[in-house]
GROMACS .gro file of C-alpha atoms in nm:
model
  180
    1MET     CA    1  -3.263  -0.657  -0.916
    2ARG     CA    2  -2.998  -0.465  -1.109
    3TRP     CA    3  -2.817  -0.403  -0.780
    4LEU     CA    4  -2.755  -0.775  -0.715
    5PRO     CA    5  -2.443  -0.791  -0.936
    6LEU     CA    6  -2.321  -0.472  -0.767
    7LEU     CA    7  -2.361  -0.625  -0.423
    8CYS     CA    8  -2.188  -0.942  -0.539
    9LEU     CA    9  -1.900  -0.735  -0.675
   10VAL     CA   10  -1.867  -0.557  -0.341
   11ALA     CA   11  -1.914  -0.867  -0.124
   12CYS     CA   12  -1.685  -1.087  -0.331
   13GLY     CA   13  -1.402  -0.835  -0.326
   14GLY     CA   14  -1.379  -0.789  -0.702
   15GLY     CA   15  -1.284  -0.427  -0.659
   16PRO     CA   16  -1.064  -0.188  -0.850
   17SER     CA   17  -0.733  -0.028  -0.777
   18VAL     CA   18  -0.744   0.284  -0.563
   19LEU     CA   19  -0.841   0.585  -0.776
   20THR     CA   20  -0.768   0.940  -0.678
   21ASP     CA   21  -0.798   1.137  -1.002
   22ALA     CA   22  -1.098   1.357  -1.076
   23PRO     CA   23  -1.400   1.187  -1.234
   24VAL     CA   24  -1.463   1.275  -1.598
   25GLY     CA   25  -1.782   1.197  -1.784
   26PRO     CA   26  -2.009   1.297  -2.068
   27PRO     CA   27  -2.193   1.629  -2.062
   28GLY     CA   28  -2.485   1.620  -1.820
   29SER     CA   29  -2.320   1.365  -1.592
   30GLY     CA   30  -2.293   1.410  -1.218
   31THR     CA   31  -2.087   1.293  -0.926
   32LEU     CA   32  -2.181   1.184  -0.576
   33ASP     CA   33  -1.969   1.357  -0.311
   34PHE     CA   34  -1.959   1.200   0.034
   35SER     CA   35  -1.762   1.197   0.357
   36TRP     CA   36  -1.701   0.921   0.608
   37GLU     CA   37  -1.592   0.848   0.962
   38VAL     CA   38  -1.457   0.525   1.108
   39ARG     CA   39  -1.574   0.453   1.463
   40VAL     CA   40  -1.560   0.176   1.718
   41ASP     CA   41  -1.841   0.186   1.973
   42GLY     CA   42  -1.915   0.545   1.869
   43PHE     CA   43  -1.557   0.674   1.913
   44PRO     CA   44  -1.316   0.771   1.631
   45ALA     CA   45  -1.092   0.481   1.529
   46THR     CA   46  -0.820   0.432   1.272
   47CYS     CA   47  -0.867   0.221   0.965
   48ALA     CA   48  -0.588  -0.004   1.092
   49ASP     CA   49  -0.792  -0.065   1.411
   50VAL     CA   50  -1.061  -0.231   1.200
   51GLY     CA   51  -0.841  -0.386   0.930
   52ALA     CA   52  -0.948  -0.152   0.649
   53SER     CA   53  -0.725  -0.013   0.374
   54ASN     CA   54  -0.972   0.166   0.145
   55VAL     CA   55  -1.319   0.317   0.133
   56GLU     CA   56  -1.518   0.199  -0.168
   57ILE     CA   57  -1.822   0.355  -0.334
   58ALA     CA   58  -2.008   0.124  -0.571
   59THR     CA   59  -2.300   0.249  -0.779
   60ASP     CA   60  -2.539   0.098  -1.029
   61GLY     CA   61  -2.773   0.304  -1.242
   62PRO     CA   62  -2.859   0.414  -1.596
   63GLY     CA   63  -2.495   0.407  -1.713
   64GLY     CA   64  -2.418   0.069  -1.555
   65PRO     CA   65  -2.211  -0.022  -1.249
   66SER     CA   66  -1.921   0.189  -1.124
   67VAL     CA   67  -1.671   0.126  -0.843
   68ARG     CA   68  -1.414   0.366  -0.699
   69GLN     CA   69  -1.185   0.341  -0.397
   70PHE     CA   70  -1.005   0.593  -0.176
   71PRO     CA   71  -0.730   0.542   0.083
   72CYS     CA   72  -0.894   0.484   0.421
   73THR     CA   73  -0.851   0.749   0.688
   74THR     CA   74  -1.039   0.799   1.016
   75GLU     CA   75  -1.226   1.087   0.854
   76GLY     CA   76  -1.223   1.149   0.482
   77ASN     CA   77  -1.418   1.238   0.174
   78GLY     CA   78  -1.450   1.128  -0.185
   79SER     CA   79  -1.646   1.152  -0.504
   80SER     CA   80  -1.793   0.886  -0.729
   81GLN     CA   81  -1.692   0.850  -1.089
   82ALA     CA   82  -1.897   1.059  -1.332
   83LEU     CA   83  -2.244   0.903  -1.350
   84SER     CA   84  -2.534   0.931  -1.593
   85PRO     CA   85  -2.829   1.127  -1.456
   86GLY     CA   86  -3.105   0.922  -1.293
   87ASN     CA   87  -3.160   0.690  -0.999
   88HIS     CA   88  -2.858   0.497  -0.874
   89ILE     CA   89  -2.813   0.233  -0.607
   90VAL     CA   90  -2.518   0.330  -0.388
   91VAL     CA   91  -2.318   0.101  -0.158
   92LEU     CA   92  -2.029   0.220   0.059
   93SER     CA   93  -1.781  -0.027   0.207
   94LEU     CA   94  -1.457  -0.042   0.397
   95VAL     CA   95  -1.231  -0.296   0.226
   96ASN     CA   96  -0.902  -0.454   0.327
   97SER     CA   97  -0.578  -0.474   0.128
   98VAL     CA   98  -0.714  -0.758  -0.091
   99ASP     CA   99  -1.043  -0.575  -0.163
  100SER     CA  100  -1.254  -0.793   0.069
  101SER     CA  101  -1.529  -0.611   0.256
  102VAL     CA  102  -1.458  -0.531   0.621
  103LEU     CA  103  -1.791  -0.349   0.668
  104THR     CA  104  -2.056  -0.267   0.408
  105LEU     CA  105  -2.325  -0.011   0.482
  106PRO     CA  106  -2.684  -0.076   0.365
  107ALA     CA  107  -2.755   0.004   0.000
  108GLN     CA  108  -2.945   0.323  -0.069
  109THR     CA  109  -3.103   0.475  -0.377
  110THR     CA  110  -3.023   0.832  -0.475
  111THR     CA  111  -3.093   1.054  -0.774
  112VAL     CA  112  -2.794   1.184  -0.968
  113ASN     CA  113  -2.834   1.520  -1.139
  114ALA     CA  114  -2.581   1.701  -1.358
  115GLY     CA  115  -2.291   1.840  -1.155
  116THR     CA  116  -2.204   1.767  -0.795
  117ASN     CA  117  -2.457   1.585  -0.575
  118GLN     CA  118  -2.403   1.569  -0.197
  119LEU     CA  119  -2.461   1.231  -0.031
  120GLY     CA  120  -2.355   1.349   0.315
  121LEU     CA  121  -2.169   1.176   0.597
  122PHE     CA  122  -2.145   0.797   0.628
  123VAL     CA  123  -2.035   0.646   0.960
  124PHE     CA  124  -1.867   0.306   0.965
  125ASP     CA  125  -1.931   0.212   1.331
  126PHE     CA  126  -1.806  -0.125   1.442
  127GLY     CA  127  -1.970  -0.120   1.784
  128ASN     CA  128  -1.774  -0.281   2.066
  129VAL     CA  129  -1.498  -0.497   1.914
  130CYS     CA  130  -1.454  -0.720   2.219
  131ASP     CA  131  -1.639  -0.849   2.524
  132ALA     CA  132  -1.560  -1.001   2.863
  133SER     CA  133  -1.550  -1.357   2.730
  134SER     CA  134  -1.319  -1.274   2.439
  135CYS     CA  135  -1.090  -1.066   2.661
  136ASN     CA  136  -1.070  -1.316   2.947
  137GLY     CA  137  -1.169  -1.047   3.196
  138GLY     CA  138  -0.951  -0.776   3.036
  139CYS     CA  139  -1.064  -0.443   2.900
  140CYS     CA  140  -1.179  -0.350   2.553
  141SER     CA  141  -1.011  -0.089   2.336
  142ALA     CA  142  -1.052   0.014   1.973
  143SER     CA  143  -0.770  -0.220   1.879
  144GLY     CA  144  -0.906  -0.514   2.080
  145CYS     CA  145  -0.837  -0.650   2.425
  146VAL     CA  146  -0.590  -0.499   2.671
  147ALA     CA  147  -0.476  -0.644   3.003
  148GLN     CA  148  -0.682  -0.557   3.308
  149SER     CA  149  -0.507  -0.305   3.532
  150ASP     CA  150  -0.600   0.013   3.714
  151SER     CA  151  -0.420   0.230   3.458
  152GLN     CA  152  -0.584   0.061   3.158
  153CYS     CA  153  -0.931  -0.003   3.297
  154GLY     CA  154  -0.960   0.285   3.540
  155LEU     CA  155  -1.171   0.300   3.855
  156GLY     CA  156  -1.019   0.005   4.036
  157GLY     CA  157  -0.973  -0.220   3.735
  158VAL     CA  158  -1.337  -0.243   3.623
  159PRO     CA  159  -1.332  -0.408   3.277
  160CYS     CA  160  -1.503  -0.204   3.007
  161ASP     CA  161  -1.767  -0.473   2.972
  162ASP     CA  162  -1.868  -0.409   3.332
  163CYS     CA  163  -1.885  -0.028   3.308
  164ALA     CA  164  -2.261  -0.018   3.261
  165ALA     CA  165  -2.309  -0.246   3.562
  166VAL     CA  166  -2.151   0.019   3.784
  167GLY     CA  167  -2.322   0.313   3.610
  168LEU     CA  168  -2.030   0.419   3.392
  169PHE     CA  169  -1.960   0.460   3.021
  170CYS     CA  170  -1.702   0.245   2.839
  171ASP     CA  171  -1.430   0.445   2.658
  172THR     CA  172  -1.323   0.177   2.407
  173ILE     CA  173  -1.059   0.399   2.249
  174ASN     CA  174  -0.863   0.436   2.572
  175GLY     CA  175  -0.980   0.112   2.735
  176PHE     CA  176  -1.130   0.242   3.059
  177CYS     CA  177  -1.457   0.340   3.225
  178THR     CA  178  -1.562   0.705   3.242
  179SER     CA  179  -1.850   0.898   3.397
  180PRO     CA  180  -2.157   0.939   3.173
   0.00000   0.00000   0.00000
């Protein structure tokens, strides 16, 4: 249950300032290197599209909790603060300008060894950010609803929510239906 305070810290927005300097720690410590992508319905999206300002990595392990933030970009990478060797619970989140969570990925446990440890790629995928009822018949895009028109919805004005019904794929970044 040591991770409960960590999750509360992340969920309650009690985060730090954005850090960009290299992590420094005692001999034998290690860092967790990771990369991320921001997506809406599987397509690349900007952090502004989803209301995020920073990417946050929060860890809890033998040396206690640690939180570090990085400026949010569509694709980016970062490194945890220097951590004591051993098992750590890791939580990655997108947070807004007041450090409130926009999207938190499920917690995972990883072993930290001395030196650099690779966590891999984390995808913050928001799914479809709108639907026919919220768009009043318009089309969905990564930034929300757009008016229904042939140029925005494509193929005779079919709203993105109706793409599957006519055997097409919804391109939520550009707001129109495409062939699968």
